[in-house]
Short mmCIF file of N, CA and C in Angstrom, two decimals:
data_model
loop_
_atom_site.label_atom_id
_atom_site.label_comp_id
_atom_site.label_asym_id
_atom_site.label_seq_id
_atom_site.Cartn_x
_atom_site.Cartn_y
_atom_site.Cartn_z
N MET A 1 44.74 13.04 24.65
CA MET A 1 43.74 12.07 24.92
C MET A 1 42.77 11.50 23.93
N VAL A 2 42.24 10.52 23.98
CA VAL A 2 41.41 10.12 23.21
C VAL A 2 39.88 10.05 23.71
N ALA A 3 38.50 10.87 22.63
CA ALA A 3 37.46 11.19 22.88
C ALA A 3 36.78 9.90 22.85
N PRO A 4 35.60 9.83 24.09
CA PRO A 4 34.74 8.50 24.32
C PRO A 4 34.17 8.33 23.11
N THR A 5 34.19 7.37 22.89
CA THR A 5 33.36 6.43 21.89
C THR A 5 32.10 5.23 21.75
N ALA A 6 32.21 4.91 22.78
CA ALA A 6 31.65 4.22 23.37
C ALA A 6 29.71 4.15 22.91
N PRO A 7 29.58 5.35 23.41
CA PRO A 7 27.73 5.41 23.27
C PRO A 7 27.53 5.17 21.66
N ASP A 8 28.51 5.82 20.97
CA ASP A 8 27.87 5.70 19.83
C ASP A 8 28.03 4.26 19.14
N ASP A 9 29.35 3.46 19.78
CA ASP A 9 29.56 2.36 19.02
C ASP A 9 28.43 1.64 19.40
N ARG A 10 27.50 1.93 20.52
CA ARG A 10 26.85 0.83 20.91
C ARG A 10 25.40 1.50 20.51
N VAL A 11 25.23 2.54 19.80
CA VAL A 11 24.16 3.04 18.80
C VAL A 11 24.66 2.65 17.62
N THR A 12 25.80 2.45 17.61
CA THR A 12 25.70 1.56 15.75
C THR A 12 25.85 0.35 15.71
N ALA A 13 25.95 -0.66 16.98
CA ALA A 13 25.89 -1.77 16.99
C ALA A 13 24.12 -2.48 17.28
N VAL A 14 23.71 -1.55 17.50
CA VAL A 14 22.07 -1.90 17.87
C VAL A 14 21.34 -1.15 16.26
N GLU A 15 21.87 -0.26 15.82
CA GLU A 15 21.31 -0.05 14.75
C GLU A 15 21.62 -0.83 13.30
N SER A 16 23.04 -1.56 13.61
CA SER A 16 23.38 -2.53 13.01
C SER A 16 22.44 -4.34 13.06
N ILE A 17 21.73 -4.43 14.17
CA ILE A 17 21.43 -5.82 14.36
C ILE A 17 20.18 -5.80 14.45
N ASP A 18 19.63 -4.32 14.25
CA ASP A 18 18.17 -4.01 13.81
C ASP A 18 18.07 -3.92 12.66
N ARG A 19 18.65 -3.32 11.67
CA ARG A 19 19.17 -3.45 10.08
C ARG A 19 18.96 -4.86 10.18
N GLN A 20 19.72 -5.54 10.44
CA GLN A 20 20.03 -7.45 9.86
C GLN A 20 18.72 -7.74 10.19
N ILE A 21 18.13 -7.22 11.54
CA ILE A 21 16.22 -8.47 11.83
C ILE A 21 15.85 -7.95 10.68
N LEU A 22 15.85 -6.49 10.44
CA LEU A 22 14.77 -6.07 9.17
C LEU A 22 14.94 -6.83 7.58
N ARG A 23 16.38 -6.83 7.28
CA ARG A 23 16.72 -7.25 6.14
C ARG A 23 16.19 -8.95 6.39
N LEU A 24 16.91 -9.72 7.90
CA LEU A 24 16.03 -11.33 7.53
C LEU A 24 14.74 -11.29 7.57
N LEU A 25 13.80 -10.52 8.13
CA LEU A 25 12.18 -10.65 7.74
C LEU A 25 11.66 -10.05 6.49
N ALA A 26 12.62 -9.07 6.25
CA ALA A 26 12.50 -9.12 4.59
C ALA A 26 11.97 -10.14 3.49
N ASP A 27 13.05 -10.66 3.72
CA ASP A 27 13.61 -11.97 3.18
C ASP A 27 13.04 -13.27 3.40
N ASP A 28 12.10 -13.19 4.53
CA ASP A 28 11.78 -14.35 4.98
C ASP A 28 10.62 -14.11 6.16
N GLY A 29 9.11 -13.61 5.93
CA GLY A 29 8.67 -12.94 7.39
C GLY A 29 8.15 -13.71 8.06
N ARG A 30 8.27 -15.10 8.12
CA ARG A 30 7.64 -16.08 8.86
C ARG A 30 9.09 -16.49 9.60
N MET A 31 10.38 -16.14 9.66
CA MET A 31 11.31 -16.68 10.31
C MET A 31 11.20 -16.88 11.83
N SER A 32 11.59 -17.74 12.56
CA SER A 32 11.13 -17.84 14.08
C SER A 32 11.85 -17.33 14.68
N TYR A 33 11.75 -16.64 15.81
CA TYR A 33 12.72 -15.55 16.52
C TYR A 33 14.13 -16.94 17.02
N THR A 34 13.68 -17.78 17.13
CA THR A 34 14.70 -18.71 17.38
C THR A 34 15.94 -18.63 16.16
N ASP A 35 15.56 -18.49 14.85
CA ASP A 35 16.34 -18.79 14.01
C ASP A 35 16.96 -17.14 13.65
N LEU A 36 16.32 -16.30 14.15
CA LEU A 36 16.18 -14.51 14.28
C LEU A 36 17.68 -14.46 15.07
N GLY A 37 17.45 -15.03 16.61
CA GLY A 37 18.59 -15.38 17.12
C GLY A 37 19.82 -15.74 16.94
N ARG A 38 19.09 -17.01 16.60
CA ARG A 38 20.93 -18.09 15.98
C ARG A 38 21.48 -16.83 14.65
N ALA A 39 20.91 -16.20 13.62
CA ALA A 39 21.49 -15.15 12.98
C ALA A 39 21.99 -13.98 13.11
N THR A 40 21.80 -13.73 14.38
CA THR A 40 22.14 -12.25 15.21
C THR A 40 22.92 -12.49 16.16
N GLY A 41 22.90 -13.39 16.93
CA GLY A 41 23.52 -13.75 17.80
C GLY A 41 22.92 -13.17 19.26
N LEU A 42 21.53 -13.40 19.13
CA LEU A 42 20.87 -12.74 20.59
C LEU A 42 20.27 -13.77 20.59
N SER A 43 19.46 -13.60 22.10
CA SER A 43 18.95 -15.02 22.57
C SER A 43 17.52 -14.54 21.73
N THR A 44 16.49 -15.71 21.80
CA THR A 44 15.36 -15.56 21.14
C THR A 44 14.50 -14.36 21.90
N SER A 45 14.52 -14.10 23.38
CA SER A 45 13.69 -13.04 23.89
C SER A 45 14.17 -11.74 23.36
N ALA A 46 15.49 -11.74 23.54
CA ALA A 46 16.18 -10.28 23.19
C ALA A 46 15.64 -9.94 21.53
N VAL A 47 15.11 -10.87 20.46
CA VAL A 47 14.80 -10.92 19.32
C VAL A 47 13.64 -10.54 18.94
N HIS A 48 12.87 -11.20 20.02
CA HIS A 48 11.49 -10.72 19.98
C HIS A 48 11.22 -10.19 20.22
N GLN A 49 12.18 -9.09 21.76
CA GLN A 49 11.31 -7.84 22.07
C GLN A 49 12.07 -7.00 21.06
N ARG A 50 13.02 -7.15 20.49
CA ARG A 50 13.68 -6.13 19.40
C ARG A 50 12.44 -6.08 18.08
N VAL A 51 12.06 -7.24 17.33
CA VAL A 51 10.55 -6.95 16.60
C VAL A 51 10.00 -6.02 17.25
N LYS A 52 9.47 -6.63 18.25
CA LYS A 52 8.23 -5.90 18.85
C LYS A 52 8.46 -4.39 18.71
N ARG A 53 9.79 -3.97 19.65
CA ARG A 53 9.99 -2.48 19.18
C ARG A 53 10.00 -2.20 17.84
N LEU A 54 10.30 -2.97 17.11
CA LEU A 54 10.85 -2.21 15.53
C LEU A 54 9.04 -2.26 14.87
N GLU A 55 7.73 -3.04 15.39
CA GLU A 55 6.80 -3.12 14.81
C GLU A 55 6.30 -1.31 15.52
N GLU A 56 6.50 -1.56 16.70
CA GLU A 56 6.00 -0.45 17.74
C GLU A 56 6.11 1.00 16.92
N ARG A 57 7.58 0.84 16.78
CA ARG A 57 7.95 2.51 15.90
C ARG A 57 7.44 2.31 14.32
N GLY A 58 7.20 1.21 13.81
CA GLY A 58 6.73 1.39 12.42
C GLY A 58 7.40 1.29 11.18
N LEU A 59 8.62 0.49 11.74
CA LEU A 59 9.23 0.01 10.77
C LEU A 59 9.07 -1.47 10.22
N ILE A 60 8.46 -1.79 11.03
CA ILE A 60 7.66 -3.32 10.60
C ILE A 60 6.01 -3.20 10.10
N LEU A 61 5.42 -2.68 9.01
CA LEU A 61 4.27 -2.65 9.22
C LEU A 61 3.30 -3.94 8.85
N GLY A 62 3.96 -5.04 8.59
CA GLY A 62 3.46 -5.95 8.76
C GLY A 62 3.85 -6.80 8.14
N TYR A 63 3.00 -8.17 7.77
CA TYR A 63 3.53 -9.36 7.14
C TYR A 63 3.12 -10.07 6.21
N GLY A 64 3.48 -10.18 5.39
CA GLY A 64 2.17 -11.30 4.14
C GLY A 64 3.11 -11.92 3.35
N ALA A 65 2.46 -12.71 2.36
CA ALA A 65 2.53 -13.49 1.75
C ALA A 65 3.16 -13.05 0.21
N THR A 66 4.16 -13.91 -0.45
CA THR A 66 4.12 -13.09 -1.84
C THR A 66 3.62 -14.06 -2.93
N ILE A 67 2.46 -13.33 -3.72
CA ILE A 67 1.61 -13.96 -4.50
C ILE A 67 2.46 -14.26 -5.81
N ASP A 68 2.36 -15.34 -6.07
CA ASP A 68 2.13 -15.58 -7.83
C ASP A 68 1.02 -15.28 -8.42
N HIS A 69 0.73 -13.88 -8.95
CA HIS A 69 -0.30 -13.21 -9.86
C HIS A 69 -0.75 -14.00 -10.73
N ALA A 70 0.40 -14.30 -11.78
CA ALA A 70 -0.09 -14.97 -12.79
C ALA A 70 -0.44 -16.37 -12.56
N ALA A 71 -0.46 -17.14 -11.76
CA ALA A 71 -1.00 -18.62 -11.10
C ALA A 71 -2.20 -18.00 -10.15
N ALA A 72 -2.81 -16.95 -9.86
CA ALA A 72 -3.77 -16.28 -9.24
C ALA A 72 -4.79 -15.91 -10.21
N GLY A 73 -4.34 -15.96 -11.41
CA GLY A 73 -5.76 -15.40 -12.40
C GLY A 73 -5.42 -13.82 -12.54
N LYS A 74 -4.25 -13.26 -12.51
CA LYS A 74 -4.12 -11.38 -12.72
C LYS A 74 -2.39 -11.73 -13.28
N PRO A 75 -2.71 -12.63 -14.16
CA PRO A 75 -0.79 -12.33 -14.59
C PRO A 75 -0.62 -10.93 -15.64
N LEU A 76 -1.84 -9.91 -15.50
CA LEU A 76 -1.07 -8.87 -16.59
C LEU A 76 -1.09 -7.53 -15.41
N THR A 77 0.20 -6.86 -15.83
CA THR A 77 0.19 -5.86 -14.33
C THR A 77 0.54 -4.85 -15.39
N ALA A 78 0.03 -3.54 -14.91
CA ALA A 78 0.02 -2.25 -15.47
C ALA A 78 0.16 -1.49 -14.49
N PHE A 79 1.02 -0.13 -14.88
CA PHE A 79 1.61 0.94 -14.37
C PHE A 79 0.03 2.55 -15.07
N VAL A 80 -0.39 2.92 -14.26
CA VAL A 80 -1.69 3.93 -14.73
C VAL A 80 -1.19 5.28 -14.11
N SER A 81 -0.98 5.71 -15.17
CA SER A 81 -0.77 7.73 -14.03
C SER A 81 -1.89 8.26 -14.29
N VAL A 82 -2.39 8.42 -13.27
CA VAL A 82 -3.36 9.76 -13.20
C VAL A 82 -3.25 11.21 -13.35
N ALA A 83 -3.94 12.06 -14.20
CA ALA A 83 -3.79 13.25 -14.28
C ALA A 83 -5.13 14.36 -13.98
N PRO A 84 -5.20 15.41 -13.26
CA PRO A 84 -6.65 15.65 -12.92
C PRO A 84 -6.97 16.47 -14.27
N ILE A 85 -8.35 16.34 -14.61
CA ILE A 85 -9.00 16.75 -15.85
C ILE A 85 -9.42 18.12 -15.48
N ASP A 86 -9.84 18.35 -14.25
CA ASP A 86 -10.28 19.90 -13.41
C ASP A 86 -9.41 19.92 -12.17
N VAL A 87 -8.10 20.65 -12.35
CA VAL A 87 -7.21 20.99 -11.14
C VAL A 87 -7.86 21.93 -10.20
N SER A 88 -8.85 22.29 -10.61
CA SER A 88 -9.64 22.93 -9.51
C SER A 88 -9.93 22.04 -8.14
N ARG A 89 -10.87 20.98 -8.76
CA ARG A 89 -11.35 20.15 -7.78
C ARG A 89 -10.11 19.86 -6.83
N PRO A 90 -11.19 19.01 -5.71
CA PRO A 90 -10.50 18.20 -4.61
C PRO A 90 -9.27 17.42 -5.20
N ASP A 91 -8.12 16.97 -4.39
CA ASP A 91 -7.20 15.73 -4.80
C ASP A 91 -7.51 14.94 -3.79
N ASP A 92 -9.14 14.39 -3.97
CA ASP A 92 -9.35 13.46 -3.43
C ASP A 92 -8.97 11.58 -4.15
N TYR A 93 -8.10 11.94 -5.04
CA TYR A 93 -8.38 10.73 -6.16
C TYR A 93 -8.13 8.80 -5.42
N PRO A 94 -6.99 9.23 -4.25
CA PRO A 94 -7.13 7.94 -3.80
C PRO A 94 -8.24 7.25 -3.21
N ASP A 95 -9.02 8.36 -1.98
CA ASP A 95 -10.43 7.68 -1.60
C ASP A 95 -11.32 7.39 -2.90
N ARG A 96 -11.25 7.90 -3.84
CA ARG A 96 -12.03 7.69 -4.79
C ARG A 96 -11.78 6.67 -5.66
N LEU A 97 -10.79 5.64 -5.50
CA LEU A 97 -10.09 5.09 -6.21
C LEU A 97 -9.90 3.52 -5.24
N ARG A 98 -10.25 3.89 -3.91
CA ARG A 98 -10.01 2.90 -2.66
C ARG A 98 -10.50 1.95 -3.33
N ASP A 99 -11.73 1.83 -3.48
CA ASP A 99 -12.43 0.27 -3.62
C ASP A 99 -12.39 -0.44 -4.45
N ILE A 100 -11.66 -0.20 -5.51
CA ILE A 100 -11.44 -0.36 -6.96
C ILE A 100 -10.51 -1.94 -6.52
N GLU A 101 -10.79 -2.85 -6.55
CA GLU A 101 -9.55 -4.31 -6.18
C GLU A 101 -8.70 -4.12 -7.10
N GLU A 102 -8.92 -3.82 -8.19
CA GLU A 102 -7.66 -4.48 -9.04
C GLU A 102 -6.54 -3.61 -8.92
N ILE A 103 -6.60 -2.73 -7.96
CA ILE A 103 -5.36 -1.48 -7.97
C ILE A 103 -4.70 -2.14 -6.85
N GLU A 104 -3.45 -2.34 -6.69
CA GLU A 104 -2.36 -2.80 -5.81
C GLU A 104 -2.14 -1.58 -4.86
N SER A 105 -1.46 -0.58 -5.48
CA SER A 105 -0.32 0.15 -4.85
C SER A 105 -1.33 1.66 -5.64
N CYS A 106 -1.16 2.92 -4.77
CA CYS A 106 -1.16 4.12 -5.19
C CYS A 106 -0.19 5.08 -4.68
N TRP A 107 0.35 5.48 -5.64
CA TRP A 107 1.09 6.60 -5.26
C TRP A 107 1.34 8.14 -5.67
N SER A 108 1.50 8.92 -4.60
CA SER A 108 1.37 10.36 -5.28
C SER A 108 2.76 10.59 -5.81
N VAL A 109 2.71 11.26 -6.32
CA VAL A 109 4.25 11.49 -7.41
C VAL A 109 3.88 13.38 -7.67
N ALA A 110 5.31 13.60 -8.15
CA ALA A 110 5.59 14.54 -8.60
C ALA A 110 5.51 15.22 -9.87
N GLY A 111 4.90 15.61 -10.77
CA GLY A 111 5.25 15.63 -12.39
C GLY A 111 3.88 16.28 -12.73
N VAL A 112 3.79 15.35 -13.99
CA VAL A 112 2.91 15.87 -14.53
C VAL A 112 1.34 14.94 -14.31
N GLU A 113 1.92 14.06 -13.91
CA GLU A 113 0.64 12.95 -13.18
C GLU A 113 0.27 13.54 -11.06
N SER A 114 -0.93 13.45 -11.05
CA SER A 114 -0.24 13.58 -9.68
C SER A 114 -0.24 12.24 -8.81
N TYR A 115 -0.85 11.28 -9.43
CA TYR A 115 -0.53 9.68 -8.58
C TYR A 115 -0.04 8.32 -9.84
N ILE A 116 0.14 7.50 -9.35
CA ILE A 116 0.60 6.54 -10.30
C ILE A 116 0.55 5.11 -9.64
N LEU A 117 -0.70 4.13 -10.36
CA LEU A 117 -1.14 2.86 -9.62
C LEU A 117 -0.35 1.98 -10.39
N LYS A 118 -0.43 0.73 -9.53
CA LYS A 118 0.03 -0.25 -9.61
C LYS A 118 -1.16 -1.48 -9.66
N VAL A 119 -1.11 -1.97 -11.23
CA VAL A 119 -2.84 -2.84 -11.02
C VAL A 119 -2.19 -3.84 -11.87
N ARG A 120 -3.33 -4.67 -11.43
CA ARG A 120 -3.23 -5.85 -11.80
C ARG A 120 -4.82 -6.81 -12.08
N VAL A 121 -4.22 -7.09 -13.72
CA VAL A 121 -5.71 -7.92 -14.03
C VAL A 121 -5.73 -9.26 -14.67
N ALA A 122 -6.54 -9.54 -15.57
CA ALA A 122 -6.33 -10.99 -16.07
C ALA A 122 -6.07 -10.84 -17.44
N THR A 123 -6.61 -9.84 -18.32
CA THR A 123 -6.85 -9.53 -19.66
C THR A 123 -6.61 -8.50 -19.85
N PRO A 124 -6.41 -7.77 -21.35
CA PRO A 124 -6.55 -6.78 -21.62
C PRO A 124 -7.72 -6.27 -22.06
N ALA A 125 -8.67 -6.94 -22.04
CA ALA A 125 -10.00 -6.34 -21.91
C ALA A 125 -10.41 -5.74 -20.48
N ASP A 126 -9.59 -6.75 -19.29
CA ASP A 126 -10.49 -6.23 -18.13
C ASP A 126 -9.35 -4.82 -17.67
N LEU A 127 -8.06 -4.81 -18.46
CA LEU A 127 -7.09 -3.73 -18.39
C LEU A 127 -8.37 -2.19 -19.21
N GLU A 128 -8.79 -2.52 -20.00
CA GLU A 128 -10.03 -1.28 -20.67
C GLU A 128 -11.09 -1.00 -19.67
N ASP A 129 -11.52 -1.97 -19.44
CA ASP A 129 -12.55 -1.87 -18.28
C ASP A 129 -12.03 -1.05 -17.10
N LEU A 130 -11.32 -1.89 -16.33
CA LEU A 130 -10.47 -0.93 -15.39
C LEU A 130 -10.19 0.71 -15.79
N LEU A 131 -9.45 0.85 -16.66
CA LEU A 131 -9.53 2.26 -17.34
C LEU A 131 -10.59 3.22 -17.23
N GLY A 132 -11.75 2.41 -17.51
CA GLY A 132 -12.87 3.19 -18.16
C GLY A 132 -13.47 3.81 -16.62
N ARG A 133 -13.21 2.28 -15.52
CA ARG A 133 -13.90 2.82 -14.02
C ARG A 133 -13.13 3.76 -13.58
N VAL A 134 -11.63 4.34 -13.61
CA VAL A 134 -10.78 4.90 -12.80
C VAL A 134 -11.30 6.18 -13.52
N ARG A 135 -11.32 6.44 -14.74
CA ARG A 135 -11.54 7.67 -15.19
C ARG A 135 -13.40 8.47 -14.68
N ALA A 136 -13.93 7.04 -14.87
CA ALA A 136 -15.28 7.43 -14.48
C ALA A 136 -15.37 7.99 -12.80
N ALA A 137 -14.44 6.83 -11.95
CA ALA A 137 -14.81 7.04 -10.41
C ALA A 137 -13.75 8.56 -9.90
N ALA A 138 -13.00 8.90 -10.59
CA ALA A 138 -11.66 10.14 -10.37
C ALA A 138 -12.12 11.18 -11.04
N HIS A 139 -12.61 11.01 -12.12
CA HIS A 139 -12.75 12.15 -13.09
C HIS A 139 -11.48 12.77 -13.48
N VAL A 140 -10.59 11.91 -14.04
CA VAL A 140 -8.99 11.78 -14.23
C VAL A 140 -9.09 11.65 -16.21
N THR A 141 -7.36 12.20 -16.52
CA THR A 141 -6.83 11.64 -17.71
C THR A 141 -6.27 10.29 -17.05
N THR A 142 -5.62 9.27 -17.83
CA THR A 142 -4.74 7.87 -17.37
C THR A 142 -3.90 7.96 -18.97
N ARG A 143 -2.71 7.32 -18.28
CA ARG A 143 -1.53 6.79 -19.40
C ARG A 143 -1.49 6.00 -18.51
N THR A 144 -1.09 4.86 -19.30
CA THR A 144 -1.04 3.18 -19.19
C THR A 144 0.87 2.55 -19.32
N THR A 145 1.31 2.05 -18.65
CA THR A 145 2.31 0.93 -19.38
C THR A 145 2.36 -0.18 -18.77
N ILE A 146 1.95 -1.21 -19.98
CA ILE A 146 1.74 -2.53 -19.03
C ILE A 146 3.31 -2.68 -19.04
N VAL A 147 3.18 -3.76 -18.30
CA VAL A 147 4.66 -4.75 -17.72
C VAL A 147 4.59 -5.68 -18.35
N LEU A 148 5.76 -6.20 -19.35
CA LEU A 148 6.15 -7.04 -19.82
C LEU A 148 6.88 -8.14 -19.31
N SER A 149 7.92 -7.75 -18.50
CA SER A 149 8.26 -9.18 -17.43
C SER A 149 8.52 -7.88 -16.02
N THR A 150 8.83 -9.05 -14.70
CA THR A 150 9.38 -8.71 -13.61
C THR A 150 10.62 -9.27 -13.46
N PRO A 151 11.91 -8.98 -13.64
CA PRO A 151 12.89 -9.84 -13.38
C PRO A 151 13.31 -9.54 -11.50
N TYR A 152 12.58 -8.62 -11.03
CA TYR A 152 12.80 -8.40 -9.81
C TYR A 152 11.66 -7.41 -9.23
N GLU A 153 11.39 -7.85 -8.08
CA GLU A 153 10.58 -7.07 -7.49
C GLU A 153 10.28 -7.28 -6.11
N ASN A 154 10.15 -6.25 -5.28
CA ASN A 154 9.65 -5.93 -3.54
C ASN A 154 11.10 -6.59 -3.02
N ARG A 155 12.31 -6.35 -3.68
CA ARG A 155 13.58 -6.42 -2.97
C ARG A 155 13.96 -6.14 -1.30
N PRO A 156 14.64 -6.64 -0.78
CA PRO A 156 15.08 -6.61 0.79
C PRO A 156 15.72 -5.50 0.89
N LEU A 157 15.75 -4.91 1.82
CA LEU A 157 16.83 -3.88 2.51
C LEU A 157 18.22 -4.47 2.05
N HIS A 158 19.19 -3.86 2.19
CA HIS A 158 20.32 -4.13 1.88
C HIS A 158 21.09 -3.33 2.69
#
């Protein structure tokens, strides 16, 4: 006797199509529903419904432009590791740093540091100023790694 596999096959096919849609949108967030339909073999309305469900489920968080930061006047990228000076203070560093516009990303990490910040500035002097503001706002120590080049970034799902 052969075990029924149809439900699992359907789930796998659905997940496969959703993953394909996610990959396509990660490559080109402005891709039309018509083009998505052509690429996945679905109708435009079916793709629209799937994308809407992916958004509702939180798999698609938003759409944005890929910026040439050097051309936008912020050619220097650095990673700033943040560690508390006084571990008895509340861990509210993201809130304390939220309004510093040069901070592009903030990740909570395990290890000696508590957070790693991705920052973009115009010059080394701007980075020095930023580090002073981070230390003052959050009462932390910092360790900085300057990015020399970026062979790739924000790679799409595969």
